[in-house]
Amino acid sequence: MSASKKTAWAVTAALFLPLVAAVPAHADTKDEKDKQPKPPNAMSSLGGPLLGNAGTQVQLGPGAPVLPKELSGRSWVVADAESGEVLAAHNAHWPLAPASTLKMLFADTLLPKFPDARLKHLVTTADMAGIGAGSSLVGIKEKQTYTVHDLWLGVFLRSGNDAVHVLTSMNSGLRQTVKEMNEHAVELQALDTHVVSPDGYDAPGQVSSAYDLTLIARSGMQKPAFREYAATPRAVFPGEQKPGKKRESFEIQNTNRLLTGDLGVAPYQGIAGVKNGNTTHAGATFTGVAERNGKVLLVTVMNPSSKEQHAVYRETARLLDWGFAAAGKVTPVGELVPPLSARTESAAPDDGSVPAPGKNAPDGTVHAASEERSGGVGIALGVAGGVLVLLAGAVFLVNRRWPLAGAAGRRRRARQDPDVNP
């Protein structure tokens, strides 16, 4: 072989070898994708047959924007909080570890059992037993006294497992609380959900789904106290009481980054809660509710695989943006079902009577009793530049009766006929 040919072969080999070396990297990437968990072959179709399908479900109409490309959540749901329409979903009924988003069910179950937020409790060693290693804590100390209000601030703002354990102890213990939470999940028709640990700490068999967490958040946001806690960015929390001295205190901040912001994540304009979570098994999870131009949306994202910082918040924000832009331009892929008790409510005669104090009227107003429970503080959420303001005497839009089939139909007709009241 001539010298010139040898040189040519050497150059060709030098160019070709890096390409050969690169092939295993592509194979590894494919293998990684193949190793990613996949949804079960059969999932619940509660809320509509499309919601039982694996993969992304969306029905775009004329002028509807396409879904964001940067979505990596194993499961997610975008829903209208008022009508209950599911605008789009991805593996909606996949049972996954929920992490601290399960605290929404804890709060929705137990808040009504402690109507007096001023009730005080002296924390004992038994109250704090069983808190999992590495748990998020608000900083509760044994032999210190806290009000129920303090404890709920610890649950909602700092996702404090210590606060959950104290409230659980006050509620007759772990077994009773788990029983009540599972019963409440059935009442809400959150049937993918099984509770083992009330604080959301990883436990064998503990699961929920994006669909269920959205149902649970929707139920919670109809309760004035739940709304207030979920929308509180910061609060002062009691510290240690030393003999002869004024009790110490410190500020706590909500761990919901779309509410308070963080490096690389701005507060989302219109955000009004709800709850985030993160554990080794569950990954990052989040359910958020936001309002824009009179439209209220709920989004749940579970376990995004993206390495992007704060991926669960970024993907939630993208889905909220999409939902607001797509509202009225997509055919719903399903619905958020009402709780079982709503069937009884729908059978009640419409005699025009005024609801008892504290009950929701047909137009969605809340009477004086609920305002008194919150100490007269209004519970509507005024939003300006992403900053939440509590408005006295008003009511948050999502606070309406469950959208039964008839009510949803009336709202649809009202959009076409201005003489029909929604």
Tab-separated table of C-alpha atoms in Angstrom:
chain	number	residue	atom	x	y	z
A	1	MET	CA	0.000	0.000	0.000
A	2	SER	CA	1.336	3.415	-0.945
A	3	ALA	CA	2.172	6.003	1.646
A	4	SER	CA	-0.636	8.215	0.369
A	5	LYS	CA	-3.203	5.409	0.761
A	6	LYS	CA	-1.968	4.613	4.282
A	7	THR	CA	-2.374	8.255	5.195
A	8	ALA	CA	-5.919	8.271	3.759
A	9	TRP	CA	-6.868	5.143	5.766
A	10	ALA	CA	-5.443	6.665	8.945
A	11	VAL	CA	-7.442	9.860	8.464
A	12	THR	CA	-10.625	7.889	7.734
A	13	ALA	CA	-10.144	5.716	10.821
A	14	ALA	CA	-9.503	8.761	12.970
A	15	LEU	CA	-12.769	10.276	11.777
A	16	PHE	CA	-14.779	7.051	12.066
A	17	LEU	CA	-13.668	5.780	15.473
A	18	PRO	CA	-15.259	8.611	17.504
A	19	LEU	CA	-18.574	7.820	15.803
A	20	VAL	CA	-18.258	4.168	16.770
A	21	ALA	CA	-17.417	5.137	20.323
A	22	ALA	CA	-20.503	7.325	20.451
A	23	VAL	CA	-22.912	4.477	19.663
A	24	PRO	CA	-23.036	2.962	23.182
A	25	ALA	CA	-24.078	6.355	24.579
A	26	HIS	CA	-27.213	6.274	22.411
A	27	ALA	CA	-27.859	2.700	23.447
A	28	ASP	CA	-27.466	3.661	27.092
A	29	THR	CA	-29.991	6.489	26.660
A	30	LYS	CA	-32.482	4.065	25.126
A	31	ASP	CA	-31.851	1.584	27.935
A	32	GLU	CA	-32.480	4.317	30.501
A	33	LYS	CA	-35.814	5.117	28.874
A	34	ASP	CA	-36.714	1.440	28.798
A	35	LYS	CA	-35.951	1.190	32.522
A	36	GLN	CA	-38.319	4.064	33.372
A	37	PRO	CA	-41.403	2.848	35.271
A	38	LYS	CA	-44.472	2.443	33.113
A	39	PRO	CA	-48.119	2.864	34.113
A	40	PRO	CA	-50.101	-0.305	34.788
A	41	ASN	CA	-51.876	-1.929	31.861
A	42	ALA	CA	-55.247	-1.335	33.498
A	43	MET	CA	-56.064	1.923	35.276
A	44	SER	CA	-59.292	3.340	36.646
A	45	SER	CA	-61.503	5.174	34.172
A	46	LEU	CA	-63.351	7.136	36.842
A	47	GLY	CA	-64.229	10.524	35.405
A	48	GLY	CA	-64.283	9.290	31.813
A	49	PRO	CA	-62.880	6.458	29.671
A	50	LEU	CA	-60.021	8.557	28.278
A	51	LEU	CA	-58.688	9.069	31.795
A	52	GLY	CA	-58.099	5.332	32.058
A	53	ASN	CA	-55.741	5.358	29.084
A	54	ALA	CA	-51.970	5.481	29.400
A	55	GLY	CA	-50.149	8.451	27.947
A	56	THR	CA	-51.286	11.981	27.209
A	57	GLN	CA	-54.980	12.660	26.665
A	58	VAL	CA	-56.015	15.947	25.051
A	59	GLN	CA	-58.577	16.951	22.419
A	60	LEU	CA	-57.520	20.207	20.808
A	61	GLY	CA	-60.090	22.367	19.078
A	62	PRO	CA	-59.612	25.226	16.603
A	63	GLY	CA	-57.183	27.804	17.937
A	64	ALA	CA	-56.113	25.689	20.900
A	65	PRO	CA	-52.414	25.828	21.785
A	66	VAL	CA	-50.433	22.607	21.743
A	67	LEU	CA	-49.258	21.214	25.054
A	68	PRO	CA	-45.835	22.316	26.294
A	69	LYS	CA	-42.977	20.099	25.139
A	70	GLU	CA	-41.014	20.381	28.385
A	71	LEU	CA	-43.141	17.945	30.412
A	72	SER	CA	-41.554	14.972	32.164
A	73	GLY	CA	-44.002	14.168	34.968
A	74	ARG	CA	-45.003	10.533	35.248
A	75	SER	CA	-48.544	11.711	35.780
A	76	TRP	CA	-50.353	15.061	35.552
A	77	VAL	CA	-53.817	16.592	35.316
A	78	VAL	CA	-55.121	20.014	34.243
A	79	ALA	CA	-58.689	20.691	35.388
A	80	ASP	CA	-61.191	23.523	35.683
A	81	ALA	CA	-61.710	23.897	39.426
A	82	GLU	CA	-65.297	25.107	39.059
A	83	SER	CA	-66.827	23.041	36.261
A	84	GLY	CA	-64.724	19.987	37.058
A	85	GLU	CA	-63.784	19.529	33.413
A	86	VAL	CA	-60.416	17.835	32.869
A	87	LEU	CA	-58.786	19.778	30.034
A	88	ALA	CA	-55.845	17.406	29.584
A	89	ALA	CA	-54.183	14.565	31.457
A	90	HIS	CA	-51.241	12.195	31.370
A	91	ASN	CA	-51.567	8.825	33.136
A	92	ALA	CA	-54.206	10.453	35.331
A	93	HIS	CA	-55.031	7.365	37.407
A	94	TRP	CA	-51.518	5.951	37.839
A	95	PRO	CA	-51.161	5.124	41.568
A	96	LEU	CA	-47.882	6.670	42.719
A	97	ALA	CA	-46.277	7.667	46.007
A	98	PRO	CA	-47.716	11.109	46.859
A	99	ALA	CA	-45.168	12.453	49.374
A	100	SER	CA	-46.447	15.476	51.319
A	101	THR	CA	-49.219	16.298	48.868
A	102	LEU	CA	-51.055	13.675	50.940
A	103	LYS	CA	-51.199	16.313	53.680
A	104	MET	CA	-54.027	17.876	51.652
A	105	LEU	CA	-56.152	14.821	52.472
A	106	PHE	CA	-54.976	14.972	56.088
A	107	ALA	CA	-56.092	18.601	56.348
A	108	ASP	CA	-59.346	18.094	54.463
A	109	THR	CA	-60.189	15.231	56.828
A	110	LEU	CA	-59.138	16.765	60.160
A	111	LEU	CA	-59.748	20.511	59.810
A	112	PRO	CA	-63.500	20.148	60.470
A	113	LYS	CA	-62.712	18.179	63.640
A	114	PHE	CA	-60.864	21.113	65.220
A	115	PRO	CA	-63.200	24.074	64.634
A	116	ASP	CA	-61.643	26.149	67.434
A	117	ALA	CA	-58.234	27.195	66.107
A	118	ARG	CA	-57.452	28.770	69.510
A	119	LEU	CA	-57.502	25.395	71.274
A	120	LYS	CA	-54.163	24.817	73.036
A	121	HIS	CA	-52.243	21.574	73.332
A	122	LEU	CA	-49.214	20.696	75.470
A	123	VAL	CA	-46.921	18.525	73.362
A	124	THR	CA	-45.751	15.270	74.935
A	125	THR	CA	-43.056	12.765	74.044
A	126	ALA	CA	-45.747	10.366	72.830
A	127	ASP	CA	-47.055	12.997	70.402
A	128	MET	CA	-43.688	13.114	68.652
A	129	ALA	CA	-43.066	9.367	68.495
A	130	GLY	CA	-42.599	7.715	65.131
A	131	ILE	CA	-41.524	10.719	63.070
A	132	GLY	CA	-39.541	9.361	60.134
A	133	ALA	CA	-35.843	10.050	59.704
A	134	GLY	CA	-35.157	13.033	57.486
A	135	SER	CA	-38.702	14.369	57.862
A	136	SER	CA	-39.496	17.991	57.142
A	137	LEU	CA	-40.162	19.733	60.462
A	138	VAL	CA	-41.569	23.069	61.560
A	139	GLY	CA	-39.705	22.949	64.884
A	140	ILE	CA	-42.213	21.794	67.496
A	141	LYS	CA	-40.725	21.105	70.917
A	142	GLU	CA	-41.876	18.740	73.623
A	143	LYS	CA	-43.315	20.284	76.808
A	144	GLN	CA	-44.310	23.396	74.853
A	145	THR	CA	-47.869	24.574	74.203
A	146	TYR	CA	-49.220	25.287	70.721
A	147	THR	CA	-52.610	26.293	69.395
A	148	VAL	CA	-54.394	24.327	66.696
A	149	HIS	CA	-53.795	27.351	64.475
A	150	ASP	CA	-50.043	27.064	65.071
A	151	LEU	CA	-50.113	23.386	64.188
A	152	TRP	CA	-51.964	23.946	60.907
A	153	LEU	CA	-49.489	26.651	59.954
A	154	GLY	CA	-46.777	24.064	60.525
A	155	VAL	CA	-48.573	21.558	58.295
A	156	PHE	CA	-49.325	23.891	55.389
A	157	LEU	CA	-46.327	26.221	55.359
A	158	ARG	CA	-43.412	24.025	56.426
A	159	SER	CA	-44.943	20.649	55.593
A	160	GLY	CA	-44.020	19.748	59.160
A	161	ASN	CA	-44.354	16.068	59.952
A	162	ASP	CA	-43.997	17.020	63.609
A	163	ALA	CA	-47.168	19.139	63.342
A	164	VAL	CA	-48.971	16.276	61.598
A	165	HIS	CA	-47.964	13.860	64.353
A	166	VAL	CA	-49.235	16.175	67.104
A	167	LEU	CA	-52.594	16.688	65.360
A	168	THR	CA	-52.785	12.944	64.731
A	169	SER	CA	-52.240	12.310	68.439
A	170	MET	CA	-54.967	14.843	69.252
A	171	ASN	CA	-57.238	12.919	66.874
A	172	SER	CA	-57.025	9.659	68.863
A	173	GLY	CA	-53.850	8.432	67.232
A	174	LEU	CA	-52.389	7.002	64.051
A	175	ARG	CA	-54.786	4.116	63.465
A	176	GLN	CA	-57.888	6.297	63.858
A	177	THR	CA	-56.502	9.069	61.661
A	178	VAL	CA	-55.466	6.693	58.872
A	179	LYS	CA	-58.916	5.084	59.025
A	180	GLU	CA	-60.655	8.452	58.732
A	181	MET	CA	-58.413	9.600	55.888
A	182	ASN	CA	-59.074	6.434	53.894
A	183	GLU	CA	-62.803	6.768	54.533
A	184	HIS	CA	-62.735	10.391	53.402
A	185	ALA	CA	-60.847	9.392	50.253
A	186	VAL	CA	-63.672	6.971	49.438
A	187	GLU	CA	-66.241	9.717	50.091
A	188	LEU	CA	-64.409	11.982	47.638
A	189	GLN	CA	-64.156	9.060	45.162
A	190	ALA	CA	-60.370	9.343	45.328
A	191	LEU	CA	-60.216	5.599	44.829
A	192	ASP	CA	-56.578	5.376	43.701
A	193	THR	CA	-55.554	6.599	47.147
A	194	HIS	CA	-54.465	4.427	50.054
A	195	VAL	CA	-53.122	6.047	53.226
A	196	VAL	CA	-50.575	4.385	55.489
A	197	SER	CA	-48.790	7.412	56.983
A	198	PRO	CA	-50.833	10.628	57.434
A	199	ASP	CA	-47.843	12.889	56.777
A	200	GLY	CA	-47.076	11.389	53.353
A	201	TYR	CA	-43.781	9.856	54.494
A	202	ASP	CA	-42.875	6.953	52.200
A	203	ALA	CA	-44.574	3.736	53.309
A	204	PRO	CA	-45.249	0.429	51.521
A	205	GLY	CA	-48.622	0.521	49.796
A	206	GLN	CA	-49.142	4.262	50.227
A	207	VAL	CA	-50.283	5.709	46.905
A	208	SER	CA	-52.429	8.331	45.272
A	209	SER	CA	-52.786	9.643	41.718
A	210	ALA	CA	-52.763	12.980	39.938
A	211	TYR	CA	-56.515	12.618	39.479
A	212	ASP	CA	-57.111	11.914	43.174
A	213	LEU	CA	-54.842	14.690	44.416
A	214	THR	CA	-56.722	17.120	42.183
A	215	LEU	CA	-60.035	15.911	43.631
A	216	ILE	CA	-58.684	16.279	47.163
A	217	ALA	CA	-57.344	19.785	46.537
A	218	ARG	CA	-60.676	20.807	45.050
A	219	SER	CA	-62.477	19.584	48.149
A	220	GLY	CA	-60.043	21.340	50.458
A	221	MET	CA	-60.231	24.654	48.617
A	222	GLN	CA	-63.955	24.778	49.360
A	223	LYS	CA	-63.147	25.107	53.059
A	224	PRO	CA	-62.342	28.653	54.273
A	225	ALA	CA	-59.634	27.607	56.746
A	226	PHE	CA	-57.972	25.314	54.194
A	227	ARG	CA	-57.885	28.170	51.663
A	228	GLU	CA	-56.384	30.586	54.156
A	229	TYR	CA	-53.614	28.237	55.257
A	230	ALA	CA	-52.805	27.137	51.700
A	231	ALA	CA	-52.507	30.755	50.563
A	232	THR	CA	-50.359	32.006	53.458
A	233	PRO	CA	-46.835	32.856	52.243
A	234	ARG	CA	-45.266	33.534	55.656
A	235	ALA	CA	-46.175	33.433	59.328
A	236	VAL	CA	-44.671	33.813	62.792
A	237	PHE	CA	-44.331	30.517	64.650
A	238	PRO	CA	-43.883	30.142	68.432
A	239	GLY	CA	-40.492	29.042	69.657
A	240	GLU	CA	-39.366	27.887	73.073
A	241	GLN	CA	-40.859	29.285	76.261
A	242	LYS	CA	-38.111	29.762	78.838
A	243	PRO	CA	-39.000	30.378	82.503
A	244	GLY	CA	-39.414	34.056	83.323
A	245	LYS	CA	-38.902	35.192	79.729
A	246	LYS	CA	-41.093	36.153	76.812
A	247	ARG	CA	-41.663	33.240	74.484
A	248	GLU	CA	-39.398	33.206	71.478
A	249	SER	CA	-40.759	33.139	67.928
A	250	PHE	CA	-39.446	32.792	64.409
A	251	GLU	CA	-40.711	33.289	60.874
A	252	ILE	CA	-41.689	30.377	58.690
A	253	GLN	CA	-42.151	30.503	54.929
A	254	ASN	CA	-44.383	28.407	52.715
A	255	THR	CA	-42.469	25.709	50.841
A	256	ASN	CA	-44.751	26.184	47.810
A	257	ARG	CA	-42.271	27.870	45.449
A	258	LEU	CA	-44.986	29.118	43.096
A	259	LEU	CA	-46.381	31.056	46.051
A	260	THR	CA	-43.179	32.457	47.558
A	261	GLY	CA	-40.658	32.146	44.733
A	262	ASP	CA	-37.103	30.850	44.872
A	263	LEU	CA	-33.895	31.004	42.889
A	264	GLY	CA	-34.948	30.516	39.283
A	265	VAL	CA	-38.664	30.327	40.133
A	266	ALA	CA	-40.817	33.448	40.247
A	267	PRO	CA	-44.126	33.496	42.146
A	268	TYR	CA	-46.839	32.460	39.709
A	269	GLN	CA	-49.305	35.243	39.017
A	270	GLY	CA	-52.696	34.175	40.335
A	271	ILE	CA	-51.449	31.285	42.495
A	272	ALA	CA	-53.550	30.498	45.569
A	273	GLY	CA	-52.015	27.279	46.998
A	274	VAL	CA	-52.001	24.271	47.370
A	275	LYS	CA	-49.288	21.748	48.431
A	276	ASN	CA	-45.917	20.357	47.433
A	277	GLY	CA	-44.081	17.193	48.410
A	278	ASN	CA	-40.758	15.456	47.887
A	279	THR	CA	-39.407	12.117	49.080
A	280	THR	CA	-36.861	9.622	47.810
A	281	HIS	CA	-39.522	7.225	46.557
A	282	ALA	CA	-42.112	9.740	45.347
A	283	GLY	CA	-39.785	12.273	43.808
A	284	ALA	CA	-41.273	15.768	43.608
A	285	THR	CA	-45.052	16.165	43.641
A	286	PHE	CA	-47.234	19.260	43.548
A	287	THR	CA	-50.825	20.395	43.254
A	288	GLY	CA	-51.480	24.066	42.547
A	289	VAL	CA	-54.564	26.219	42.061
A	290	ALA	CA	-54.510	29.558	40.264
A	291	GLU	CA	-56.972	32.154	38.975
A	292	ARG	CA	-56.739	34.289	35.860
A	293	ASN	CA	-59.460	36.456	34.335
A	294	GLY	CA	-62.158	34.687	36.322
A	295	LYS	CA	-60.982	31.197	35.378
A	296	VAL	CA	-59.744	28.907	38.180
A	297	LEU	CA	-57.535	25.941	37.285
A	298	LEU	CA	-56.095	23.048	39.255
A	299	VAL	CA	-52.904	21.311	38.129
A	300	THR	CA	-51.220	18.285	39.671
A	301	VAL	CA	-47.780	17.043	38.583
A	302	MET	CA	-46.187	13.881	39.984
A	303	ASN	CA	-42.530	12.864	39.831
A	304	PRO	CA	-41.006	14.701	36.853
A	305	SER	CA	-37.866	12.996	35.557
A	306	SER	CA	-36.317	16.219	34.275
A	307	LYS	CA	-33.057	17.282	35.903
A	308	GLU	CA	-34.175	20.901	35.622
A	309	GLN	CA	-34.083	22.683	38.983
A	310	HIS	CA	-37.562	22.961	40.522
A	311	ALA	CA	-38.936	20.918	37.616
A	312	VAL	CA	-42.230	20.162	39.366
A	313	TYR	CA	-42.974	23.883	39.747
A	314	ARG	CA	-41.824	24.794	36.258
A	315	GLU	CA	-43.933	22.062	34.690
A	316	THR	CA	-46.938	23.069	36.789
A	317	ALA	CA	-46.530	26.677	35.643
A	318	ARG	CA	-46.316	25.569	32.003
A	319	LEU	CA	-49.483	23.525	32.358
A	320	LEU	CA	-51.295	26.395	34.071
A	321	ASP	CA	-50.260	28.748	31.269
A	322	TRP	CA	-51.459	26.215	28.732
A	323	GLY	CA	-54.744	25.651	30.569
A	324	PHE	CA	-55.601	29.338	30.710
A	325	ALA	CA	-54.782	29.729	27.012
A	326	ALA	CA	-56.671	26.555	26.040
A	327	ALA	CA	-59.817	27.127	28.112
A	328	GLY	CA	-62.846	27.036	25.835
A	329	LYS	CA	-60.775	25.702	22.937
A	330	VAL	CA	-60.467	22.049	23.934
A	331	THR	CA	-62.953	19.244	24.373
A	332	PRO	CA	-62.633	17.928	27.941
A	333	VAL	CA	-61.137	14.466	28.257
A	334	GLY	CA	-63.046	13.759	31.451
A	335	GLU	CA	-64.345	15.306	34.638
A	336	LEU	CA	-63.614	15.546	38.340
A	337	VAL	CA	-66.385	13.520	39.920
A	338	PRO	CA	-68.323	14.940	42.892
A	339	PRO	CA	-68.159	13.267	46.307
A	340	LEU	CA	-70.636	10.531	47.103
A	341	SER	CA	-72.573	12.794	49.471
A	342	ALA	CA	-73.282	15.192	46.591
A	343	ARG	CA	-75.740	12.632	45.242
A	344	THR	CA	-77.849	13.157	48.349
A	345	GLU	CA	-77.542	16.928	48.017
A	346	SER	CA	-78.682	16.796	44.397
A	347	ALA	CA	-81.821	14.932	45.456
A	348	ALA	CA	-82.816	17.649	47.959
A	349	PRO	CA	-85.908	19.704	46.893
A	350	ASP	CA	-85.196	23.151	45.467
A	351	ASP	CA	-87.684	25.085	47.610
A	352	GLY	CA	-85.799	28.376	47.609
A	353	SER	CA	-85.013	28.170	51.321
A	354	VAL	CA	-81.976	29.967	52.719
A	355	PRO	CA	-79.133	27.653	53.768
A	356	ALA	CA	-78.276	27.367	57.430
A	357	PRO	CA	-75.421	29.580	58.653
A	358	GLY	CA	-72.083	28.343	57.413
A	359	LYS	CA	-73.571	26.362	54.518
A	360	ASN	CA	-72.962	27.145	50.874
A	361	ALA	CA	-75.852	28.813	49.096
A	362	PRO	CA	-76.691	27.802	45.502
A	363	ASP	CA	-74.909	30.900	44.197
A	364	GLY	CA	-71.742	29.894	46.013
A	365	THR	CA	-71.869	32.506	48.784
A	366	VAL	CA	-70.764	31.543	52.262
A	367	HIS	CA	-72.789	32.851	55.154
A	368	ALA	CA	-71.594	34.503	58.338
A	369	ALA	CA	-70.670	31.415	60.306
A	370	SER	CA	-67.749	30.596	58.027
A	371	GLU	CA	-66.445	34.158	58.269
A	372	GLU	CA	-66.623	33.995	62.045
A	373	ARG	CA	-64.604	30.768	62.056
A	374	SER	CA	-61.782	32.582	60.299
A	375	GLY	CA	-61.900	35.423	62.792
A	376	GLY	CA	-63.626	37.760	60.350
A	377	VAL	CA	-60.728	37.603	57.915
A	378	GLY	CA	-61.966	37.432	54.333
A	379	ILE	CA	-61.026	34.416	52.318
A	380	ALA	CA	-61.204	35.608	48.758
A	381	LEU	CA	-57.857	35.815	47.064
A	382	GLY	CA	-57.073	39.051	45.302
A	383	VAL	CA	-54.029	38.683	43.112
A	384	ALA	CA	-51.796	41.482	41.914
A	385	GLY	CA	-48.410	40.770	40.409
A	386	GLY	CA	-48.349	37.326	41.970
A	387	VAL	CA	-48.848	38.693	45.498
A	388	LEU	CA	-51.854	37.323	47.371
A	389	VAL	CA	-54.067	39.709	49.289
A	390	LEU	CA	-56.837	38.573	51.626
A	391	LEU	CA	-59.990	40.528	50.848
A	392	ALA	CA	-62.477	41.090	53.654
A	393	GLY	CA	-66.018	39.918	53.104
A	394	ALA	CA	-65.477	38.253	49.735
A	395	VAL	CA	-65.459	34.658	48.560
A	396	PHE	CA	-62.937	32.784	46.450
A	397	LEU	CA	-64.372	31.715	43.097
A	398	VAL	CA	-63.822	28.016	43.637
A	399	ASN	CA	-66.151	28.068	46.647
A	400	ARG	CA	-69.224	26.714	44.917
A	401	ARG	CA	-71.390	23.653	45.129
A	402	TRP	CA	-70.102	20.528	43.518
A	403	PRO	CA	-70.808	20.844	39.789
A	404	LEU	CA	-73.445	18.183	39.394
A	405	ALA	CA	-74.561	17.372	35.884
A	406	GLY	CA	-77.471	19.809	35.999
A	407	ALA	CA	-75.404	22.658	37.392
A	408	ALA	CA	-72.660	22.144	34.849
A	409	GLY	CA	-75.272	22.193	32.107
A	410	ARG	CA	-76.717	25.442	33.415
A	411	ARG	CA	-73.262	27.033	33.360
A	412	ARG	CA	-72.697	25.932	29.774
A	413	ARG	CA	-76.077	27.356	28.721
A	414	ALA	CA	-75.340	30.573	30.600
A	415	ARG	CA	-72.293	31.186	28.437
A	416	GLN	CA	-74.615	31.129	25.415
A	417	ASP	CA	-77.656	32.824	26.967
A	418	PRO	CA	-76.862	35.849	29.195
A	419	ASP	CA	-80.375	35.731	30.670
A	420	VAL	CA	-79.676	32.388	32.365
A	421	ASN	CA	-78.020	32.634	35.792
A	422	PRO	CA	-75.064	30.288	36.268
